[in-house]
Every structure is written in C-alpha cells, then in structure tokens.
Amino acid sequence: SSVCLVLSTVLSCGISVSAKTAYNIYSDPTVNAVAGEMVSVPVYISDNEGLMGYDISFSYDNSVLTPVTPDPVTKGNVMTAGFFENDVEGTTSTENSFRVFWSDAYASTENGTLFYLNFLVDNKAMGTTTITATCDSSATYDGNFEDVVLNCSDINIVITNNVYDLNPVVND
C-alpha cells in the first residue's frame, strides 16, 4: 500500500521512473579459427552511455580452447586508460573460465573493441565451440557508481581442421 502511494506520488509529480539502459557486449556473428592455431576473438561494446567499470566472465570448453600466455587478453581500441586486468594467470588447465575487469576514474562513452580474447585451438578440434559471456552487474557501474546491466552475448567460434574432416569420403 505504501509502495503504491509513493509510486502514485512520483507519477503525479511528473518524475519519471526508468530502468538503466543496458549496454551491449558482443563479438562478431561468427569467429573463424583453424585447429592448431591461435584465434584472437574481438569483444565489442555498443550503446555505451557512460561506463566507469566492468567485470565480465568468460567460460569455454578447455578441451578445445586454451588461453594464450603471456597475453590471454589484450586491449582493444576503446577504454584504454585506467586499470585493465584479467585473472587467467591464476587459472589452472582444468578450469574453463576467467574474468576480465576494467575501471577508471572517469566514465567512458566510447563504443568499439574493448579487448581481444586470445586462445590456442586444439589441433584435433573441429566444428563449433561457444564462449559464454556473463556480466556481473554488481561490479559494473557508470560515472555515478550506479550498477549497469550489460547484455552479454555468447561467442561462437567455427573451427576448420585441415587434418580431420567432419564428412570424410570413403572410397569403396
């Protein structure tokens, strides 16, 4: 009842109530890779109205992808100032996820390539593998330190293999 009273007072006074606009975190519709080689996966941001920090987790099939060391994550062309880090180094070969985080003293409204995820593709891999992106809205905030919701899209990597064939031709 008191919630209805507050809401009706807010609406009658002409104060608008709206949710934070979500920013989009995504990659190319399809990222192509070759088995046994490195793939650099771009991660983009769009519809950015002012971001001062983010925390994004990525999970992947570790039998197909292995983060490249010493640079498993490299900066893109936006949000290059500030603190940029990842926790890949602390992961073990049996883990299949890591986090990328960034923060700055000032909010950035830049859109473009945030960073690249760099993986070595297993030499026996073929077909499609997915990297799942999860955004932590409690650690993602704007210039007013308010939580921001990021729309994180999964990343599909299509792997071709010059040694193994999904549709082998058998001669009789």
mmCIF file with all atom_site columns, C-alpha atoms in Angstrom:
data_model
loop_
_atom_site.group_PDB
_atom_site.id
_atom_site.type_symbol
_atom_site.label_atom_id
_atom_site.label_alt_id
_atom_site.label_comp_id
_atom_site.label_asym_id
_atom_site.label_entity_id
_atom_site.label_seq_id
_atom_site.pdbx_PDB_ins_code
_atom_site.Cartn_x
_atom_site.Cartn_y
_atom_site.Cartn_z
_atom_site.occupancy
_atom_site.B_iso_or_equiv
_atom_site.pdbx_formal_charge
_atom_site.auth_seq_id
_atom_site.auth_comp_id
_atom_site.auth_asym_id
_atom_site.auth_atom_id
_atom_site.pdbx_PDB_model_num
ATOM 1   C CA . SER A 1 1   ? 0.000  0.000   0.000   1.00 0.00 ? 1   SER A CA 1
ATOM 2   C CA . SER A 1 2   ? 2.787  2.471   0.874   1.00 0.00 ? 2   SER A CA 1
ATOM 3   C CA . VAL A 1 3   ? 4.625  1.439   -2.315  1.00 0.00 ? 3   VAL A CA 1
ATOM 4   C CA . CYS A 1 4   ? 1.525  2.340   -4.359  1.00 0.00 ? 4   CYS A CA 1
ATOM 5   C CA . LEU A 1 5   ? 1.280  5.682   -2.555  1.00 0.00 ? 5   LEU A CA 1
ATOM 6   C CA . VAL A 1 6   ? 4.950  6.514   -3.268  1.00 0.00 ? 6   VAL A CA 1
ATOM 7   C CA . LEU A 1 7   ? 4.626  5.418   -6.912  1.00 0.00 ? 7   LEU A CA 1
ATOM 8   C CA . SER A 1 8   ? 1.432  7.420   -7.446  1.00 0.00 ? 8   SER A CA 1
ATOM 9   C CA . THR A 1 9   ? 3.065  10.472  -5.825  1.00 0.00 ? 9   THR A CA 1
ATOM 10  C CA . VAL A 1 10  ? 6.126  10.129  -8.073  1.00 0.00 ? 10  VAL A CA 1
ATOM 11  C CA . LEU A 1 11  ? 3.959  9.755   -11.191 1.00 0.00 ? 11  LEU A CA 1
ATOM 12  C CA . SER A 1 12  ? 1.636  12.634  -10.288 1.00 0.00 ? 12  SER A CA 1
ATOM 13  C CA . CYS A 1 13  ? 4.604  14.958  -9.685  1.00 0.00 ? 13  CYS A CA 1
ATOM 14  C CA . GLY A 1 14  ? 5.904  14.257  -13.173 1.00 0.00 ? 14  GLY A CA 1
ATOM 15  C CA . ILE A 1 15  ? 9.030  12.426  -12.030 1.00 0.00 ? 15  ILE A CA 1
ATOM 16  C CA . SER A 1 16  ? 9.861  9.624   -14.425 1.00 0.00 ? 16  SER A CA 1
ATOM 17  C CA . VAL A 1 17  ? 10.930 6.191   -13.237 1.00 0.00 ? 17  VAL A CA 1
ATOM 18  C CA . SER A 1 18  ? 13.058 4.222   -15.668 1.00 0.00 ? 18  SER A CA 1
ATOM 19  C CA . ALA A 1 19  ? 15.477 1.335   -15.650 1.00 0.00 ? 19  ALA A CA 1
ATOM 20  C CA . LYS A 1 20  ? 19.132 1.733   -16.611 1.00 0.00 ? 20  LYS A CA 1
ATOM 21  C CA . THR A 1 21  ? 19.721 1.310   -20.324 1.00 0.00 ? 21  THR A CA 1
ATOM 22  C CA . ALA A 1 22  ? 21.647 -1.867  -20.973 1.00 0.00 ? 22  ALA A CA 1
ATOM 23  C CA . TYR A 1 23  ? 24.884 -1.676  -22.931 1.00 0.00 ? 23  TYR A CA 1
ATOM 24  C CA . ASN A 1 24  ? 25.727 -4.461  -25.398 1.00 0.00 ? 24  ASN A CA 1
ATOM 25  C CA . ILE A 1 25  ? 28.798 -6.677  -25.129 1.00 0.00 ? 25  ILE A CA 1
ATOM 26  C CA . TYR A 1 26  ? 29.253 -8.951  -28.143 1.00 0.00 ? 26  TYR A CA 1
ATOM 27  C CA . SER A 1 27  ? 31.623 -10.311 -30.783 1.00 0.00 ? 27  SER A CA 1
ATOM 28  C CA . ASP A 1 28  ? 31.392 -10.977 -34.497 1.00 0.00 ? 28  ASP A CA 1
ATOM 29  C CA . PRO A 1 29  ? 28.419 -13.196 -35.501 1.00 0.00 ? 29  PRO A CA 1
ATOM 30  C CA . THR A 1 30  ? 30.925 -15.933 -36.343 1.00 0.00 ? 30  THR A CA 1
ATOM 31  C CA . VAL A 1 31  ? 34.590 -16.067 -35.443 1.00 0.00 ? 31  VAL A CA 1
ATOM 32  C CA . ASN A 1 32  ? 36.566 -18.417 -37.686 1.00 0.00 ? 32  ASN A CA 1
ATOM 33  C CA . ALA A 1 33  ? 39.522 -20.405 -36.396 1.00 0.00 ? 33  ALA A CA 1
ATOM 34  C CA . VAL A 1 34  ? 41.863 -23.147 -37.590 1.00 0.00 ? 34  VAL A CA 1
ATOM 35  C CA . ALA A 1 35  ? 42.714 -26.163 -35.430 1.00 0.00 ? 35  ALA A CA 1
ATOM 36  C CA . GLY A 1 36  ? 46.235 -25.959 -34.000 1.00 0.00 ? 36  GLY A CA 1
ATOM 37  C CA . GLU A 1 37  ? 46.454 -22.188 -34.450 1.00 0.00 ? 37  GLU A CA 1
ATOM 38  C CA . MET A 1 38  ? 45.784 -19.116 -32.323 1.00 0.00 ? 38  MET A CA 1
ATOM 39  C CA . VAL A 1 39  ? 42.488 -17.267 -32.598 1.00 0.00 ? 39  VAL A CA 1
ATOM 40  C CA . SER A 1 40  ? 42.029 -13.696 -31.417 1.00 0.00 ? 40  SER A CA 1
ATOM 41  C CA . VAL A 1 41  ? 38.377 -13.069 -30.506 1.00 0.00 ? 41  VAL A CA 1
ATOM 42  C CA . PRO A 1 42  ? 37.259 -9.416  -30.520 1.00 0.00 ? 42  PRO A CA 1
ATOM 43  C CA . VAL A 1 43  ? 34.849 -8.293  -27.780 1.00 0.00 ? 43  VAL A CA 1
ATOM 44  C CA . TYR A 1 44  ? 32.916 -5.113  -28.571 1.00 0.00 ? 44  TYR A CA 1
ATOM 45  C CA . ILE A 1 45  ? 30.744 -2.627  -26.681 1.00 0.00 ? 45  ILE A CA 1
ATOM 46  C CA . SER A 1 46  ? 27.893 -0.600  -28.185 1.00 0.00 ? 46  SER A CA 1
ATOM 47  C CA . ASP A 1 47  ? 25.139 1.677   -26.849 1.00 0.00 ? 47  ASP A CA 1
ATOM 48  C CA . ASN A 1 48  ? 27.583 2.832   -24.169 1.00 0.00 ? 48  ASN A CA 1
ATOM 49  C CA . GLU A 1 49  ? 26.113 5.794   -22.276 1.00 0.00 ? 49  GLU A CA 1
ATOM 50  C CA . GLY A 1 50  ? 28.996 6.080   -19.811 1.00 0.00 ? 50  GLY A CA 1
ATOM 51  C CA . LEU A 1 51  ? 30.799 3.171   -18.206 1.00 0.00 ? 51  LEU A CA 1
ATOM 52  C CA . MET A 1 52  ? 33.355 3.552   -15.413 1.00 0.00 ? 52  MET A CA 1
ATOM 53  C CA . GLY A 1 53  ? 33.964 -0.115  -14.615 1.00 0.00 ? 53  GLY A CA 1
ATOM 54  C CA . TYR A 1 54  ? 33.063 -3.630  -15.746 1.00 0.00 ? 54  TYR A CA 1
ATOM 55  C CA . ASP A 1 55  ? 33.545 -7.245  -14.720 1.00 0.00 ? 55  ASP A CA 1
ATOM 56  C CA . ILE A 1 56  ? 32.880 -9.855  -17.415 1.00 0.00 ? 56  ILE A CA 1
ATOM 57  C CA . SER A 1 57  ? 33.379 -13.622 -17.068 1.00 0.00 ? 57  SER A CA 1
ATOM 58  C CA . PHE A 1 58  ? 34.052 -15.964 -19.961 1.00 0.00 ? 58  PHE A CA 1
ATOM 59  C CA . SER A 1 59  ? 33.618 -19.732 -19.873 1.00 0.00 ? 59  SER A CA 1
ATOM 60  C CA . TYR A 1 60  ? 34.769 -22.059 -22.634 1.00 0.00 ? 60  TYR A CA 1
ATOM 61  C CA . ASP A 1 61  ? 35.462 -25.717 -23.451 1.00 0.00 ? 61  ASP A CA 1
ATOM 62  C CA . ASN A 1 62  ? 39.025 -26.200 -22.219 1.00 0.00 ? 62  ASN A CA 1
ATOM 63  C CA . SER A 1 63  ? 39.429 -29.357 -24.315 1.00 0.00 ? 63  SER A CA 1
ATOM 64  C CA . VAL A 1 64  ? 39.095 -27.103 -27.395 1.00 0.00 ? 64  VAL A CA 1
ATOM 65  C CA . LEU A 1 65  ? 40.484 -23.709 -26.298 1.00 0.00 ? 65  LEU A CA 1
ATOM 66  C CA . THR A 1 66  ? 43.499 -22.808 -24.150 1.00 0.00 ? 66  THR A CA 1
ATOM 67  C CA . PRO A 1 67  ? 44.212 -19.180 -23.176 1.00 0.00 ? 67  PRO A CA 1
ATOM 68  C CA . VAL A 1 68  ? 47.468 -17.995 -24.757 1.00 0.00 ? 68  VAL A CA 1
ATOM 69  C CA . THR A 1 69  ? 50.187 -16.876 -22.355 1.00 0.00 ? 69  THR A CA 1
ATOM 70  C CA . PRO A 1 70  ? 51.589 -14.381 -21.586 1.00 0.00 ? 70  PRO A CA 1
ATOM 71  C CA . ASP A 1 71  ? 48.807 -12.293 -23.194 1.00 0.00 ? 71  ASP A CA 1
ATOM 72  C CA . PRO A 1 72  ? 45.473 -14.138 -22.949 1.00 0.00 ? 72  PRO A CA 1
ATOM 73  C CA . VAL A 1 73  ? 43.578 -10.824 -23.056 1.00 0.00 ? 73  VAL A CA 1
ATOM 74  C CA . THR A 1 74  ? 44.790 -7.744  -24.940 1.00 0.00 ? 74  THR A CA 1
ATOM 75  C CA . LYS A 1 75  ? 43.320 -4.232  -25.005 1.00 0.00 ? 75  LYS A CA 1
ATOM 76  C CA . GLY A 1 76  ? 41.173 -3.059  -27.883 1.00 0.00 ? 76  GLY A CA 1
ATOM 77  C CA . ASN A 1 77  ? 40.817 0.484   -29.181 1.00 0.00 ? 77  ASN A CA 1
ATOM 78  C CA . VAL A 1 78  ? 38.394 1.867   -26.553 1.00 0.00 ? 78  VAL A CA 1
ATOM 79  C CA . MET A 1 79  ? 38.664 2.349   -22.803 1.00 0.00 ? 79  MET A CA 1
ATOM 80  C CA . THR A 1 80  ? 42.443 2.050   -22.948 1.00 0.00 ? 80  THR A CA 1
ATOM 81  C CA . ALA A 1 81  ? 43.097 4.252   -19.890 1.00 0.00 ? 81  ALA A CA 1
ATOM 82  C CA . GLY A 1 82  ? 42.535 3.038   -16.340 1.00 0.00 ? 82  GLY A CA 1
ATOM 83  C CA . PHE A 1 83  ? 43.009 -0.319  -14.651 1.00 0.00 ? 83  PHE A CA 1
ATOM 84  C CA . PHE A 1 84  ? 42.650 -3.299  -17.046 1.00 0.00 ? 84  PHE A CA 1
ATOM 85  C CA . GLU A 1 85  ? 43.215 -6.822  -15.744 1.00 0.00 ? 85  GLU A CA 1
ATOM 86  C CA . ASN A 1 86  ? 42.207 -10.464 -16.021 1.00 0.00 ? 86  ASN A CA 1
ATOM 87  C CA . ASP A 1 87  ? 42.564 -13.483 -13.776 1.00 0.00 ? 87  ASP A CA 1
ATOM 88  C CA . VAL A 1 88  ? 43.655 -16.004 -16.439 1.00 0.00 ? 88  VAL A CA 1
ATOM 89  C CA . GLU A 1 89  ? 47.098 -16.409 -14.905 1.00 0.00 ? 89  GLU A CA 1
ATOM 90  C CA . GLY A 1 90  ? 45.564 -17.763 -11.706 1.00 0.00 ? 90  GLY A CA 1
ATOM 91  C CA . THR A 1 91  ? 43.527 -20.422 -13.526 1.00 0.00 ? 91  THR A CA 1
ATOM 92  C CA . THR A 1 92  ? 44.694 -23.986 -13.997 1.00 0.00 ? 92  THR A CA 1
ATOM 93  C CA . SER A 1 93  ? 44.452 -26.144 -17.095 1.00 0.00 ? 93  SER A CA 1
ATOM 94  C CA . THR A 1 94  ? 41.395 -27.887 -15.619 1.00 0.00 ? 94  THR A CA 1
ATOM 95  C CA . GLU A 1 95  ? 39.447 -24.647 -15.212 1.00 0.00 ? 95  GLU A CA 1
ATOM 96  C CA . ASN A 1 96  ? 37.316 -23.349 -18.042 1.00 0.00 ? 96  ASN A CA 1
ATOM 97  C CA . SER A 1 97  ? 36.629 -19.722 -17.144 1.00 0.00 ? 97  SER A CA 1
ATOM 98  C CA . PHE A 1 98  ? 38.243 -16.420 -16.344 1.00 0.00 ? 98  PHE A CA 1
ATOM 99  C CA . ARG A 1 99  ? 37.280 -12.792 -15.697 1.00 0.00 ? 99  ARG A CA 1
ATOM 100 C CA . VAL A 1 100 ? 38.209 -9.531  -17.386 1.00 0.00 ? 100 VAL A CA 1
ATOM 101 C CA . PHE A 1 101 ? 37.791 -6.312  -15.414 1.00 0.00 ? 101 PHE A CA 1
ATOM 102 C CA . TRP A 1 102 ? 38.370 -2.645  -16.073 1.00 0.00 ? 102 TRP A CA 1
ATOM 103 C CA . SER A 1 103 ? 37.862 0.584   -14.145 1.00 0.00 ? 103 SER A CA 1
ATOM 104 C CA . ASP A 1 104 ? 38.809 4.215   -14.499 1.00 0.00 ? 104 ASP A CA 1
ATOM 105 C CA . ALA A 1 105 ? 38.346 7.437   -12.546 1.00 0.00 ? 105 ALA A CA 1
ATOM 106 C CA . TYR A 1 106 ? 36.173 8.804   -15.363 1.00 0.00 ? 106 TYR A CA 1
ATOM 107 C CA . ALA A 1 107 ? 33.258 7.301   -17.261 1.00 0.00 ? 107 ALA A CA 1
ATOM 108 C CA . SER A 1 108 ? 33.842 6.463   -20.907 1.00 0.00 ? 108 SER A CA 1
ATOM 109 C CA . THR A 1 109 ? 31.156 6.649   -23.607 1.00 0.00 ? 109 THR A CA 1
ATOM 110 C CA . GLU A 1 110 ? 33.363 5.038   -26.247 1.00 0.00 ? 110 GLU A CA 1
ATOM 111 C CA . ASN A 1 111 ? 31.982 2.270   -28.457 1.00 0.00 ? 111 ASN A CA 1
ATOM 112 C CA . GLY A 1 112 ? 34.216 -0.207  -30.265 1.00 0.00 ? 112 GLY A CA 1
ATOM 113 C CA . THR A 1 113 ? 36.601 -3.042  -29.419 1.00 0.00 ? 113 THR A CA 1
ATOM 114 C CA . LEU A 1 114 ? 37.021 -3.443  -25.644 1.00 0.00 ? 114 LEU A CA 1
ATOM 115 C CA . PHE A 1 115 ? 39.588 -6.235  -25.846 1.00 0.00 ? 115 PHE A CA 1
ATOM 116 C CA . TYR A 1 116 ? 40.605 -9.472  -27.541 1.00 0.00 ? 116 TYR A CA 1
ATOM 117 C CA . LEU A 1 117 ? 40.464 -12.956 -26.030 1.00 0.00 ? 117 LEU A CA 1
ATOM 118 C CA . ASN A 1 118 ? 43.444 -14.965 -27.310 1.00 0.00 ? 118 ASN A CA 1
ATOM 119 C CA . PHE A 1 119 ? 43.203 -18.755 -27.424 1.00 0.00 ? 119 PHE A CA 1
ATOM 120 C CA . LEU A 1 120 ? 45.144 -21.649 -28.888 1.00 0.00 ? 120 LEU A CA 1
ATOM 121 C CA . VAL A 1 121 ? 42.743 -24.023 -30.648 1.00 0.00 ? 121 VAL A CA 1
ATOM 122 C CA . ASP A 1 122 ? 43.361 -27.723 -30.017 1.00 0.00 ? 122 ASP A CA 1
ATOM 123 C CA . ASN A 1 123 ? 44.846 -29.446 -33.075 1.00 0.00 ? 123 ASN A CA 1
ATOM 124 C CA . LYS A 1 124 ? 42.084 -32.102 -33.063 1.00 0.00 ? 124 LYS A CA 1
ATOM 125 C CA . ALA A 1 125 ? 39.201 -29.623 -32.727 1.00 0.00 ? 125 ALA A CA 1
ATOM 126 C CA . MET A 1 126 ? 36.577 -29.095 -35.413 1.00 0.00 ? 126 MET A CA 1
ATOM 127 C CA . GLY A 1 127 ? 33.052 -27.768 -35.653 1.00 0.00 ? 127 GLY A CA 1
ATOM 128 C CA . THR A 1 128 ? 31.644 -25.021 -33.445 1.00 0.00 ? 128 THR A CA 1
ATOM 129 C CA . THR A 1 129 ? 32.536 -24.160 -29.875 1.00 0.00 ? 129 THR A CA 1
ATOM 130 C CA . THR A 1 130 ? 30.938 -21.465 -27.745 1.00 0.00 ? 130 THR A CA 1
ATOM 131 C CA . ILE A 1 131 ? 32.440 -18.980 -25.312 1.00 0.00 ? 131 ILE A CA 1
ATOM 132 C CA . THR A 1 132 ? 29.786 -17.909 -22.815 1.00 0.00 ? 132 THR A CA 1
ATOM 133 C CA . ALA A 1 133 ? 29.984 -14.329 -21.569 1.00 0.00 ? 133 ALA A CA 1
ATOM 134 C CA . THR A 1 134 ? 28.464 -13.405 -18.198 1.00 0.00 ? 134 THR A CA 1
ATOM 135 C CA . CYS A 1 135 ? 28.405 -9.845  -16.931 1.00 0.00 ? 135 CYS A CA 1
ATOM 136 C CA . ASP A 1 136 ? 28.425 -9.059  -13.208 1.00 0.00 ? 136 ASP A CA 1
ATOM 137 C CA . SER A 1 137 ? 26.129 -6.028  -12.871 1.00 0.00 ? 137 SER A CA 1
ATOM 138 C CA . SER A 1 138 ? 27.094 -5.549  -9.208  1.00 0.00 ? 138 SER A CA 1
ATOM 139 C CA . ALA A 1 139 ? 30.678 -4.835  -10.334 1.00 0.00 ? 139 ALA A CA 1
ATOM 140 C CA . THR A 1 140 ? 29.739 -2.919  -13.495 1.00 0.00 ? 140 THR A CA 1
ATOM 141 C CA . TYR A 1 141 ? 28.920 0.738   -12.971 1.00 0.00 ? 141 TYR A CA 1
ATOM 142 C CA . ASP A 1 142 ? 28.542 4.149   -14.548 1.00 0.00 ? 142 ASP A CA 1
ATOM 143 C CA . GLY A 1 143 ? 30.038 7.539   -13.656 1.00 0.00 ? 143 GLY A CA 1
ATOM 144 C CA . ASN A 1 144 ? 27.649 7.866   -10.710 1.00 0.00 ? 144 ASN A CA 1
ATOM 145 C CA . PHE A 1 145 ? 28.691 4.457   -9.338  1.00 0.00 ? 145 PHE A CA 1
ATOM 146 C CA . GLU A 1 146 ? 25.254 3.057   -10.196 1.00 0.00 ? 146 GLU A CA 1
ATOM 147 C CA . ASP A 1 147 ? 25.036 -0.561  -11.315 1.00 0.00 ? 147 ASP A CA 1
ATOM 148 C CA . VAL A 1 148 ? 24.738 -1.050  -15.061 1.00 0.00 ? 148 VAL A CA 1
ATOM 149 C CA . VAL A 1 149 ? 23.261 -4.068  -16.822 1.00 0.00 ? 149 VAL A CA 1
ATOM 150 C CA . LEU A 1 150 ? 25.347 -5.347  -19.723 1.00 0.00 ? 150 LEU A CA 1
ATOM 151 C CA . ASN A 1 151 ? 23.707 -7.505  -22.410 1.00 0.00 ? 151 ASN A CA 1
ATOM 152 C CA . CYS A 1 152 ? 26.416 -10.104 -22.909 1.00 0.00 ? 152 CYS A CA 1
ATOM 153 C CA . SER A 1 153 ? 26.157 -12.317 -25.974 1.00 0.00 ? 153 SER A CA 1
ATOM 154 C CA . ASP A 1 154 ? 27.749 -15.729 -26.374 1.00 0.00 ? 154 ASP A CA 1
ATOM 155 C CA . ILE A 1 155 ? 30.564 -16.047 -28.907 1.00 0.00 ? 155 ILE A CA 1
ATOM 156 C CA . ASN A 1 156 ? 30.545 -18.847 -31.492 1.00 0.00 ? 156 ASN A CA 1
ATOM 157 C CA . ILE A 1 157 ? 33.840 -19.998 -32.942 1.00 0.00 ? 157 ILE A CA 1
ATOM 158 C CA . VAL A 1 158 ? 33.717 -22.133 -36.095 1.00 0.00 ? 158 VAL A CA 1
ATOM 159 C CA . ILE A 1 159 ? 36.810 -24.313 -36.314 1.00 0.00 ? 159 ILE A CA 1
ATOM 160 C CA . THR A 1 160 ? 38.126 -25.814 -39.520 1.00 0.00 ? 160 THR A CA 1
ATOM 161 C CA . ASN A 1 161 ? 40.598 -28.639 -39.373 1.00 0.00 ? 161 ASN A CA 1
ATOM 162 C CA . ASN A 1 162 ? 42.922 -29.431 -42.259 1.00 0.00 ? 162 ASN A CA 1
ATOM 163 C CA . VAL A 1 163 ? 43.765 -32.877 -40.842 1.00 0.00 ? 163 VAL A CA 1
ATOM 164 C CA . TYR A 1 164 ? 40.395 -34.142 -39.620 1.00 0.00 ? 164 TYR A CA 1
ATOM 165 C CA . ASP A 1 165 ? 37.219 -33.989 -41.702 1.00 0.00 ? 165 ASP A CA 1
ATOM 166 C CA . LEU A 1 166 ? 33.652 -33.962 -40.331 1.00 0.00 ? 166 LEU A CA 1
ATOM 167 C CA . ASN A 1 167 ? 32.374 -35.543 -43.581 1.00 0.00 ? 167 ASN A CA 1
ATOM 168 C CA . PRO A 1 168 ? 35.048 -37.945 -44.753 1.00 0.00 ? 168 PRO A CA 1
ATOM 169 C CA . VAL A 1 169 ? 34.711 -39.520 -48.198 1.00 0.00 ? 169 VAL A CA 1
ATOM 170 C CA . VAL A 1 170 ? 35.136 -43.269 -48.033 1.00 0.00 ? 170 VAL A CA 1
ATOM 171 C CA . ASN A 1 171 ? 36.323 -44.982 -51.192 1.00 0.00 ? 171 ASN A CA 1
ATOM 172 C CA . ASP A 1 172 ? 34.852 -48.438 -51.850 1.00 0.00 ? 172 ASP A CA 1
#
